[in-house]
XYZ file of C-alpha atoms in Angstrom:
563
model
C 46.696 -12.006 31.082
C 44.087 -14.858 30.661
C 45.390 -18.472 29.922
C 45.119 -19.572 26.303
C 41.849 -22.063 25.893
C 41.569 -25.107 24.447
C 38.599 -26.159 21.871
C 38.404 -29.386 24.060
C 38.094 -27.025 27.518
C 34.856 -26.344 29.137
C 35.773 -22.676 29.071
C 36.757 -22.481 25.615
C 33.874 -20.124 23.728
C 32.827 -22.006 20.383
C 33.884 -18.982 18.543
C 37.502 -19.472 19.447
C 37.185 -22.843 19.100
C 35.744 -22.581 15.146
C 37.245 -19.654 14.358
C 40.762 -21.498 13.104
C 39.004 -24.032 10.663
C 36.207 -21.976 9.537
C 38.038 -18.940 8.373
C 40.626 -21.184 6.497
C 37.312 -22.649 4.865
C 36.701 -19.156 3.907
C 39.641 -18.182 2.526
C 40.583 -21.709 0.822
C 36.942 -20.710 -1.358
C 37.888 -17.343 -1.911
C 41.242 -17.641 -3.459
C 39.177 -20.499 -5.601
C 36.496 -18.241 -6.740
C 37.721 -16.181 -9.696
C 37.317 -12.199 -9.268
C 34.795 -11.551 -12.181
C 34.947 -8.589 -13.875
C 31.985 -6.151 -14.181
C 30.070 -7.130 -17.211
C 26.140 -6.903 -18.356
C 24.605 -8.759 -16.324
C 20.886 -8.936 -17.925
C 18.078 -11.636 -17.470
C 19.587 -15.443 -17.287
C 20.179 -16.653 -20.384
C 19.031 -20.167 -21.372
C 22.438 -21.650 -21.707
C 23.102 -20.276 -18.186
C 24.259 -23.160 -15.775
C 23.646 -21.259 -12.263
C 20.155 -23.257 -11.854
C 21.825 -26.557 -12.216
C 24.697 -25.627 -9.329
C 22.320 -26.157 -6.817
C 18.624 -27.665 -7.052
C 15.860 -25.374 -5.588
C 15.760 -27.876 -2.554
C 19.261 -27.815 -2.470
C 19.277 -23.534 -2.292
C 16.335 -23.765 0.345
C 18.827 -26.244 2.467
C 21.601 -23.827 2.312
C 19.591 -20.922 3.403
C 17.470 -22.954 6.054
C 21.099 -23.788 7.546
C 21.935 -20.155 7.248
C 19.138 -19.133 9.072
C 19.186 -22.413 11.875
C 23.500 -20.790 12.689
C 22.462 -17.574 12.885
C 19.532 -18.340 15.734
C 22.097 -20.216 17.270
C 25.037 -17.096 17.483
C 22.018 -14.825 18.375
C 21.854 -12.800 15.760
C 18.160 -12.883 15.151
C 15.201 -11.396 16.399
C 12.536 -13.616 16.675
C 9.545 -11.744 17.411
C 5.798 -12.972 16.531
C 4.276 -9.852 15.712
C 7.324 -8.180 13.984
C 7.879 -11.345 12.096
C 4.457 -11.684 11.305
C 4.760 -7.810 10.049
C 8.000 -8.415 8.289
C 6.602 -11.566 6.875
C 2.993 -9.811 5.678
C 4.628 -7.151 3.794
C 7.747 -9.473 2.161
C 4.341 -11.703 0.914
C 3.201 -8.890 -0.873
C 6.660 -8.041 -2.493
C 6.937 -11.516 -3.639
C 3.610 -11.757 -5.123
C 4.324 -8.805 -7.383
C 7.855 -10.073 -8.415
C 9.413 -11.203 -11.497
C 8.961 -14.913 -10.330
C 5.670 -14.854 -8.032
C 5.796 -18.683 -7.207
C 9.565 -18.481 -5.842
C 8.972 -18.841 -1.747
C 10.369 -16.243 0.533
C 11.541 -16.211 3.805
C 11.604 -13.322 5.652
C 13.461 -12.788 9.001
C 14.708 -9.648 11.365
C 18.258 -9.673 12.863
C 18.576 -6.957 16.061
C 21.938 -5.942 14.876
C 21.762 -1.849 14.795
C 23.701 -1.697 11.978
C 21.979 -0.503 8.494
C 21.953 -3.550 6.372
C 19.808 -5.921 4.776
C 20.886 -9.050 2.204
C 19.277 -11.833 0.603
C 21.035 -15.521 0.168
C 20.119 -19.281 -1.339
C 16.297 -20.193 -1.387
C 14.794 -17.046 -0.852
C 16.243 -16.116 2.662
C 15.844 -12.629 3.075
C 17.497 -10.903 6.228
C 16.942 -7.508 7.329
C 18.414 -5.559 10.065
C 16.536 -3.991 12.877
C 18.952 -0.599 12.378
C 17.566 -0.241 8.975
C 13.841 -0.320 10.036
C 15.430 1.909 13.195
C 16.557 4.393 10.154
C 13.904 4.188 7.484
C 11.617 7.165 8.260
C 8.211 5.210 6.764
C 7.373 1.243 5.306
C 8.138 2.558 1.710
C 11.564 2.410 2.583
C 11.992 -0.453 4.157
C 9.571 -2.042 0.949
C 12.071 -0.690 -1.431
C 15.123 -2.372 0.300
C 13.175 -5.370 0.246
C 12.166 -4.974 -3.195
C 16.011 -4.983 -4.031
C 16.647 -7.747 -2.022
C 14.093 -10.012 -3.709
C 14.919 -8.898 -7.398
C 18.471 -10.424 -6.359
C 17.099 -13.750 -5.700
C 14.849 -13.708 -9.206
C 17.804 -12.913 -11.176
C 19.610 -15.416 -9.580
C 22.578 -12.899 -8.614
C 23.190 -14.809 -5.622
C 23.786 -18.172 -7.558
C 25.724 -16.585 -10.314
C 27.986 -15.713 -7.697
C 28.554 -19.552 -6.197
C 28.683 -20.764 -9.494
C 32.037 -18.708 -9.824
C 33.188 -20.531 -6.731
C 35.031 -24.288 -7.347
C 32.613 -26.632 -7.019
C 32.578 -28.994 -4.219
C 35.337 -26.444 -2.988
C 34.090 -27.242 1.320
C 30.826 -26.827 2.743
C 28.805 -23.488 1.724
C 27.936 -23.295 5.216
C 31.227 -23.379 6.391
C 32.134 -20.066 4.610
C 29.322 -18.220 6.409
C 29.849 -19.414 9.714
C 33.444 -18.558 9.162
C 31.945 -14.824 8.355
C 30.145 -14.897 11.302
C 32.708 -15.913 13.918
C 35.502 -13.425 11.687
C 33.028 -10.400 12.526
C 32.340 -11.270 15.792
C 35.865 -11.085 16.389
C 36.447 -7.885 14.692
C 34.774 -5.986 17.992
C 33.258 -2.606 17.286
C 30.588 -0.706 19.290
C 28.061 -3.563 19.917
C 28.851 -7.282 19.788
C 26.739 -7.302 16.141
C 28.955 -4.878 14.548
C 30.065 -5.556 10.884
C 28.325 -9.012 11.159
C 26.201 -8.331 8.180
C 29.372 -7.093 6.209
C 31.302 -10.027 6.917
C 28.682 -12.099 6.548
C 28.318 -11.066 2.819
C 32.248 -12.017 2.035
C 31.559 -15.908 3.080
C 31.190 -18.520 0.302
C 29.440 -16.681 -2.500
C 26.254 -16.394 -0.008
C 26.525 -12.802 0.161
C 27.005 -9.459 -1.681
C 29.810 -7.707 -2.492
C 33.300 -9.714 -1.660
C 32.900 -13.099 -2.334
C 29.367 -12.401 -4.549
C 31.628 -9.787 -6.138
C 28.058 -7.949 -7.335
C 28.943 -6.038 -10.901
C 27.381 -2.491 -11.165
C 24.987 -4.234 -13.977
C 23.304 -6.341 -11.565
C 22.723 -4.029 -8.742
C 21.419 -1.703 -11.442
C 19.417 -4.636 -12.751
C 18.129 -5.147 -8.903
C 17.333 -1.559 -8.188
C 15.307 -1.628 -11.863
C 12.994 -4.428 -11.075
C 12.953 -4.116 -7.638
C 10.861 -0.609 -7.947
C 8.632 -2.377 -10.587
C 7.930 -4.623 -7.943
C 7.352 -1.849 -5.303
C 5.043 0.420 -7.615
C 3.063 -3.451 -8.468
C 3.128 -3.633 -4.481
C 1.161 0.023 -4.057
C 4.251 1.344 -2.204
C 5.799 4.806 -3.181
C 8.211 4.662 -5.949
C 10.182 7.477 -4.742
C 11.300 5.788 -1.713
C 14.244 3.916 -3.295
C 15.951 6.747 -3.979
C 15.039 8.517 -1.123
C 16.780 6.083 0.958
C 19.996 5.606 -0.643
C 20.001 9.571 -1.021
C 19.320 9.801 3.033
C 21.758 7.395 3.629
C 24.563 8.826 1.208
C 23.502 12.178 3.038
C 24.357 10.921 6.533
C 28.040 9.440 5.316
C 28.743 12.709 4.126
C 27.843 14.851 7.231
C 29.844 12.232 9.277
C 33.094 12.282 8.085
C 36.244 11.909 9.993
C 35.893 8.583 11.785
C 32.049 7.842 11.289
C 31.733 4.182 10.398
C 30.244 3.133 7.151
C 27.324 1.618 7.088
C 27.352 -2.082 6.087
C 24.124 -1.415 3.935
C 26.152 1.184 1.741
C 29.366 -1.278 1.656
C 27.529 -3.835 0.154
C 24.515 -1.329 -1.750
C 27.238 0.916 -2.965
C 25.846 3.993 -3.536
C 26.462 7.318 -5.699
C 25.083 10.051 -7.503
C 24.373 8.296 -10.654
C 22.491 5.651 -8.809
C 20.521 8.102 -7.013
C 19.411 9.971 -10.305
C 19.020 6.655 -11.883
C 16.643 5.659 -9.233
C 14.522 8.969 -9.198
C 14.526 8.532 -13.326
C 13.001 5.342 -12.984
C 10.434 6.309 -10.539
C 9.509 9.235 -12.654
C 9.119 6.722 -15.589
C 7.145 4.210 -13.149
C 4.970 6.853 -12.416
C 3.977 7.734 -16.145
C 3.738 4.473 -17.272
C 1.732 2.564 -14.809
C -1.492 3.615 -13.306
C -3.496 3.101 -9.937
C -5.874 0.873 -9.791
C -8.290 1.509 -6.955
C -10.292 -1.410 -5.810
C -13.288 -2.199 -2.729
C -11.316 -4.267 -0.008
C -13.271 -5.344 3.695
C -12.891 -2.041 5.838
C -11.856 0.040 2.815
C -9.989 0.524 -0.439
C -6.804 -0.728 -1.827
C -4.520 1.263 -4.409
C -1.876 -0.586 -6.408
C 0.250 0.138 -9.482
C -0.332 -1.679 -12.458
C 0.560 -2.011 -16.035
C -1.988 -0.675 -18.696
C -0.906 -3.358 -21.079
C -1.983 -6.169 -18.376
C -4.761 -8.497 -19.373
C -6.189 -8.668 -16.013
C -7.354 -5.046 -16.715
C -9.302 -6.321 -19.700
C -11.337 -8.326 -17.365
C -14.885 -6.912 -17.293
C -14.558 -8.181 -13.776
C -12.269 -5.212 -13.152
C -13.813 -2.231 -12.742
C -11.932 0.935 -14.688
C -12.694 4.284 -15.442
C -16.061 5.065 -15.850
C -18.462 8.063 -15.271
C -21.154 6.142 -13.381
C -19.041 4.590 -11.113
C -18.041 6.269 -7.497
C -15.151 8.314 -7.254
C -12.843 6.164 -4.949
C -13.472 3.233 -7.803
C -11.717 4.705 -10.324
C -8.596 4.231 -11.814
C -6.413 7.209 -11.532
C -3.101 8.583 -11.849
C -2.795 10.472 -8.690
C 0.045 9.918 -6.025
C 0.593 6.605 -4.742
C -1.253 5.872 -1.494
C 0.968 5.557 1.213
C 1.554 3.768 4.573
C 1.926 0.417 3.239
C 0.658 -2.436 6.331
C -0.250 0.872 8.544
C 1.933 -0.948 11.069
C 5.299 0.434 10.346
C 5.336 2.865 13.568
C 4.339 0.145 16.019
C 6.521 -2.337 14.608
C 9.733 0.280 14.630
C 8.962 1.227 18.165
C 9.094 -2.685 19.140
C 12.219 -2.985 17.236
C 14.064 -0.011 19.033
C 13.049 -1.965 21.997
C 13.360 -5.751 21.859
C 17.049 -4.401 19.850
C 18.275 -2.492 22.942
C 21.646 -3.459 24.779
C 20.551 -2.266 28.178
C 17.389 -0.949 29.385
C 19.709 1.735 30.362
C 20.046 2.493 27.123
C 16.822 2.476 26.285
C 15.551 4.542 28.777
C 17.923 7.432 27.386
C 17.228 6.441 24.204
C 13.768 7.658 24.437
C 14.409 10.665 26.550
C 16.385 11.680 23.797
C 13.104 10.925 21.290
C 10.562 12.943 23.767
C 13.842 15.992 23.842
C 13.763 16.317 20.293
C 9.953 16.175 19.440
C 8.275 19.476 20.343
C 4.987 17.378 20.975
C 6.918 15.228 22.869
C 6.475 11.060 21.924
C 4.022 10.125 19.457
C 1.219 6.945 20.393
C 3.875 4.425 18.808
C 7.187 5.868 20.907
C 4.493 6.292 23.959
C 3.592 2.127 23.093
C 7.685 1.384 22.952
C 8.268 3.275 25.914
C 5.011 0.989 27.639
C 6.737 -2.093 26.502
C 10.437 -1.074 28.030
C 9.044 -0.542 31.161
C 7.170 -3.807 31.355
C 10.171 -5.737 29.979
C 11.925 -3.883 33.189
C 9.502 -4.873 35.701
C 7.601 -1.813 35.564
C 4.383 -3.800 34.515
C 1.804 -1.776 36.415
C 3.432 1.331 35.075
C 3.038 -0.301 31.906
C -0.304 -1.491 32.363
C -1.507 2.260 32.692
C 0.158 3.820 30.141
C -1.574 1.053 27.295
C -5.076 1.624 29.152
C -5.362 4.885 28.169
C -3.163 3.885 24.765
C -5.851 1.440 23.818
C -8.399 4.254 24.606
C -7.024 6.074 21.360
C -6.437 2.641 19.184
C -9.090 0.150 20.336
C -8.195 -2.023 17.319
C -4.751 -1.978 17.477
C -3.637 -5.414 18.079
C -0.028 -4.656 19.355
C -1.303 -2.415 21.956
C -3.884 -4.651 23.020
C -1.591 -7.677 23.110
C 0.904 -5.532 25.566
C -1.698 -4.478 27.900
C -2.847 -8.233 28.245
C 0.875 -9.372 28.820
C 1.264 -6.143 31.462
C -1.903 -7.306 33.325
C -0.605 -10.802 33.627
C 2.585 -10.071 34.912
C 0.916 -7.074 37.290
C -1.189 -9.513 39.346
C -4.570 -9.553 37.226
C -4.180 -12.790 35.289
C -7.598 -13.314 34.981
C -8.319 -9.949 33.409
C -5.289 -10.322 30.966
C -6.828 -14.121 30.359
C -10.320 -12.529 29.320
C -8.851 -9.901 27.231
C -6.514 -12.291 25.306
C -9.545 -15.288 24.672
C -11.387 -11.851 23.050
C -8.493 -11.252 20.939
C -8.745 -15.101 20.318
C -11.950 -14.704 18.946
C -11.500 -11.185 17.079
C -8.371 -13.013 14.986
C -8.871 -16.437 15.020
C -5.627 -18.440 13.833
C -3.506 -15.812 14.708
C 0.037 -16.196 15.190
C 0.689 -13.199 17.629
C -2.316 -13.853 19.555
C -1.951 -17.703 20.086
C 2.333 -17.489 20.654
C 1.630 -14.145 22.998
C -0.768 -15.822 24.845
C 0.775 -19.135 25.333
C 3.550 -17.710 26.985
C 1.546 -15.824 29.495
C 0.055 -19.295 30.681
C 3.130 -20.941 30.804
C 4.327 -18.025 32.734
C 1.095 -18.324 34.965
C 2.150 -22.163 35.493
C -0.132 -25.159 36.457
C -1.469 -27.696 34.927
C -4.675 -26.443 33.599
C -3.090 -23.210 32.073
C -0.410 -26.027 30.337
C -3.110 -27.993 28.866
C -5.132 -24.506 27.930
C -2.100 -23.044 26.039
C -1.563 -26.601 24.143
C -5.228 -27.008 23.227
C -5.100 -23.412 22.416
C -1.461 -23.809 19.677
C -2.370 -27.496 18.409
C -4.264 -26.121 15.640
C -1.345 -24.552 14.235
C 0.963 -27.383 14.960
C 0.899 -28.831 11.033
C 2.117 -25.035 9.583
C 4.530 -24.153 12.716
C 7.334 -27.300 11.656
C 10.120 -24.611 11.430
C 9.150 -21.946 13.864
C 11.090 -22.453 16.542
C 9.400 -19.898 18.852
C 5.652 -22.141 18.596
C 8.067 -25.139 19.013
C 9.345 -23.888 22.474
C 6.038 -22.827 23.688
C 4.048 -25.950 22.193
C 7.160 -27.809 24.153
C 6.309 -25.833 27.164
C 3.417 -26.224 27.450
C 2.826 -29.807 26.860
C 5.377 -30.391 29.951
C 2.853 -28.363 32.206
C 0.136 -29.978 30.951
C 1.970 -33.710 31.655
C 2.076 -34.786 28.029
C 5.669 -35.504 28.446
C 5.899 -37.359 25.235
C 5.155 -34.647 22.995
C 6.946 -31.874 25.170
C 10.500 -33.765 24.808
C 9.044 -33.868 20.525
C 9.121 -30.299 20.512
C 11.852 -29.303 22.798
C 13.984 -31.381 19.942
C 12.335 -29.767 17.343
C 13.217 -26.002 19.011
C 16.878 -27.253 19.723
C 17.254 -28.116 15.971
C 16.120 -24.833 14.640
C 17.651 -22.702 17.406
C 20.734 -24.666 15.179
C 21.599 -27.376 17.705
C 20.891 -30.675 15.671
C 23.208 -32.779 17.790
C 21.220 -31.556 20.858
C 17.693 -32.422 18.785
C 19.185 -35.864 17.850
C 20.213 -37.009 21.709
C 16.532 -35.923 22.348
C 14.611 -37.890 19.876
C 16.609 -40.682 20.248
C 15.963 -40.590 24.035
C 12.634 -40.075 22.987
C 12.420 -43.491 21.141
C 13.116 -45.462 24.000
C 10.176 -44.243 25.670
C 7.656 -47.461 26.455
C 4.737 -44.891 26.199
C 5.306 -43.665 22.539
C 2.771 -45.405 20.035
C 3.719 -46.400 16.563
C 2.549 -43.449 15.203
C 4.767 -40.856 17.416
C 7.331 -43.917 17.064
C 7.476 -43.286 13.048
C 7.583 -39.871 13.423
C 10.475 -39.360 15.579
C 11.961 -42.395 13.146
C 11.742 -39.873 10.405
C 13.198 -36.954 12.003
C 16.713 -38.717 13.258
C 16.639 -39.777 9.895
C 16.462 -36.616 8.181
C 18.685 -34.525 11.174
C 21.078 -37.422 11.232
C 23.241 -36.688 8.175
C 23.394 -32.461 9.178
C 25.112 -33.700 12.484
C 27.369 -36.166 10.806
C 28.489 -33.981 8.313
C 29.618 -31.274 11.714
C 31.400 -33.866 13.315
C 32.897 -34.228 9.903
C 33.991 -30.596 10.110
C 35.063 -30.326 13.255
C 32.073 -28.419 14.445
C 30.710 -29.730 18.197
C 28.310 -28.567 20.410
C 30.502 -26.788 23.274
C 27.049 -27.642 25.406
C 27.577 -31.213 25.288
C 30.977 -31.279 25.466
C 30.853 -29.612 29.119
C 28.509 -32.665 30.153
């Protein structure tokens, strides 16, 4: 038997070392929050107080905390072009939602496990099981469109108003969660994270949230409006939850709920509820078809909308061409057109083991007559090279491209595969094309800058920073550009703005302490001008009070304390 460790030992993990304080935190708020009963919960009323609990800044805080502490366990996935896929589609949602100006923020957590939940400010976290399970982007759109109907409604703060106020730190609760699940065990070191996340501090669903059948029936009603608005299929709500509820049943006897269905509750009446309202959708909206670059887009709309009565907006009309009418045919689906490629990376960058992988997809190319489609062939392409099989890799995505010469993930992978197979100047040439096909991109530019810093060298430093310093003023909270900028800026010998961003990645990797030794190690630097000076000024300023109120709490940086 191991020796008992100490929060002040070197060896002591932080989990053990929180775990005490933070899941008193938890339960000290959760006796304190009263258990509401289920009641209507309709649109919020005027006289409601749940706005004035917390500021919108004060929400967007909470959930940019959330996000920082999750990073920092692990949990998420922080991928450019599944984010950027995640992020593309979540845009659209939120355009088409009761509040259209509320910000999102969209993020992918490689736990297996079905779930998906939405918390303070907008933060919206799915899952990589659920896009593992969802057979086509509909479905995933219609979790999402749930999710986001929460955060209109204001379920989420309706449930931390019920909490004391000023109880402890919000925060607190969910790391508490966190740390609780993580010490649970269960078949992967995510299990029930999700599902005990959702219990901490009124953040969550279910537990703590305590969710009344009104407003998950008020979140599954305007979250298809939003999904028909969106052009996705209103049927795949209910085919979902009827999928999933299928799958609990044929696993009884020790299968393991899924957290999605412990916190999305799900029955028969919800299910017909759900098809009844997609029925409806379909009778009382119509498709608008409209002229996009490279094609046509379909969308559901409301008759009664002015925007139709714009003569700006073309409509029915004899002497117009067929694919510019409005009609009331079947939905278009396929949503981004991306969903495949971006499962397939999923399965992979989500794997345990590339032992597990690899059976993984014999088990795919076993079950599939035809054997793997292009996207399982493009996930099995990207396993390999992430197993140092790059020249394996490298053929399998020439003749892949061959079939999709505009498909950007493919392209992307063959670049990185050439790179790491000895041809870095072909993979350079091929990536400064994609450069110039999709200028500004985010994939392109991150994917790309971490080839050169993996090439090394001064001149392939100061190429990738030239290359990302256009996208320096929109990439403050993106901690993956912050790493790479940081990166680099140290090969290229610009020291001063490497050490910038390496602070910048350790506070939103959730290490402020870490950020704050940096910068103010920074600001001693005889080579900073008064502009960097006032910069770095500004950021102790504003991290200075999130590390303070830690300390506070009890909450150090195990990392530092082993110094």
């Amino acid at each position: 038997m191991s020796s008992p460790q100490h929060c002040g030992s070197p060896a002591a993990p932080r989990s053990s070392c929180l775990r005490p304080l933070l899941l008193s935190a938890a339960l000290t708020l959760a006796l304190a929050a009263p258990l509401a009963s289920a009641q209507d919960s309709k649109l919020p009323d005027i006289g409601s107080s749940a706005g004035e609990l917390l500021t919108p800044a004060r929400q967007a805080e909470y959930g940019g905390m959330m996000l920082r502490e999750l990073r920092n366990y692990g949990f998420l996935l922080d991928d450019p072009l599944v984010d950027d896929w995640l992020q593309t589609m979540g845009a659209r949602l939120g355009s088409n939602s009761a509040q259209p100006r509320q910000s999102y923020t969209f993020f992918m957590l490689r736990d297996r496990q079905i779930n998906a939940f939405a918390t303070l400010g907008g933060y919206v976290g799915v899952n990589a099981g659920l896009v593992l399970t969802a057979e086509r982007e509909d479905e995933v759109a219609a979790v999402l469109s749930h999710e986001i109907a929460h955060v209109t409604q204001q379920h989420v703060l309706r449930g931390v108003e019920r909490a004391q106020r000023d109880q402890i730190p919000i925060l607190l609760g969910m790391l508490a969660a966190v740390v609780a699940a993580q010490e649970a065990g269960g078949n992967s070191s995510g299990d029930a994270t999700m599902a005990a996340i959702t219990s901490g501090m009124g953040l969550m669903q279910q537990r703590q949230i305590n969710y009344t059948r009104s407003n998950e029936s008020e979140a599954d009603r305007l979250g298809i409006r939003t999904l028909a608005r969106s052009g996705y299929d209103v049927d795949a709500m209910a085919g979902f939850f009827e999928r999933m509820s299928a799958s609990m049943r044929g696993n009884a006897g020790g299968y393991s709920v899924p957290d999605f269905l412990q916190t999305h509750p799900v029955n028969t009446t919800r299910i017909s509820e759900a098809k009844a309202r997609a029925e409806q959708m379909k009778k009382d909206t119509v498709l608008l078809t409209t002229e996009v670059p490279g094609g046509v887009r379909q969308e559901r709309v409301d008759p009664a909308d002015p925007a139709l009565s714009d003569p700006l907006v073309r409509r029915n009309n004899p002497l117009l061409p067929s694919s510019m009418q409005i009609s009331v045919n079947s939905l278009s689906r396929g949503g981004t057109g991306q969903f495949e490629w971006a499962r397939e990376r999923l399965r992979v960058l989500s794997a345990d083991t590339p032992g597990e992988l690899a059976t993984e997809y014999q088990n795919l190319q076993r079950a599939q007559k035809s054997g793997l489609n292009d996207a399982q062939r493009y996930g099995l392409a990207l396993a390999r090279l992430r197993n140092s099989g790059a020249a394996e890799a490298r053929r399998d995505l020439t003749e892949l491209l061959k079939d999709h010469p505009d498909n950007l993930w493919v392209a992307l992978a063959l670049a990185e595969s050439e790179s790491r197979s000895g041809q870095p100047a072909q993979a350079n040439a091929r990536f400064d094309a994609l450069l110039r096909q999709h200028p500004g991109s985010r994939p392109v530019a991150l994917t790309y800058a971490e080839i050169l810093n993996e090439q090394g060298g001064r001149e392939a430093g100061q190429r990738a920073q030239a290359m990302l310093r256009p996208l320096l003023s929109q990439s403050g909270n993106d901690p993956v550009f912050q790493q790479r900028y940081a990166r680099a800026s140290e090969l290229a010998g610009d020291t001063l703005r490497a050490s910038e961003a390496y602070a910048e990645a350790a506070f939103l990797n959730g290490r402020p302490e870490q950020a704050l030794m940096q910068l103010q190690a920074l600001k001693k630097q005889p080579a900073l001008d008064y502009v960097g000076r006032a910069r770095v000024d500004a950021r102790i300023e504003s991290i200075t009070p999130t590390v303070l109120e830690m300390r506070r709490q009890g909450i150090n940086d195990p990392e530092l304390e082993r110094r």
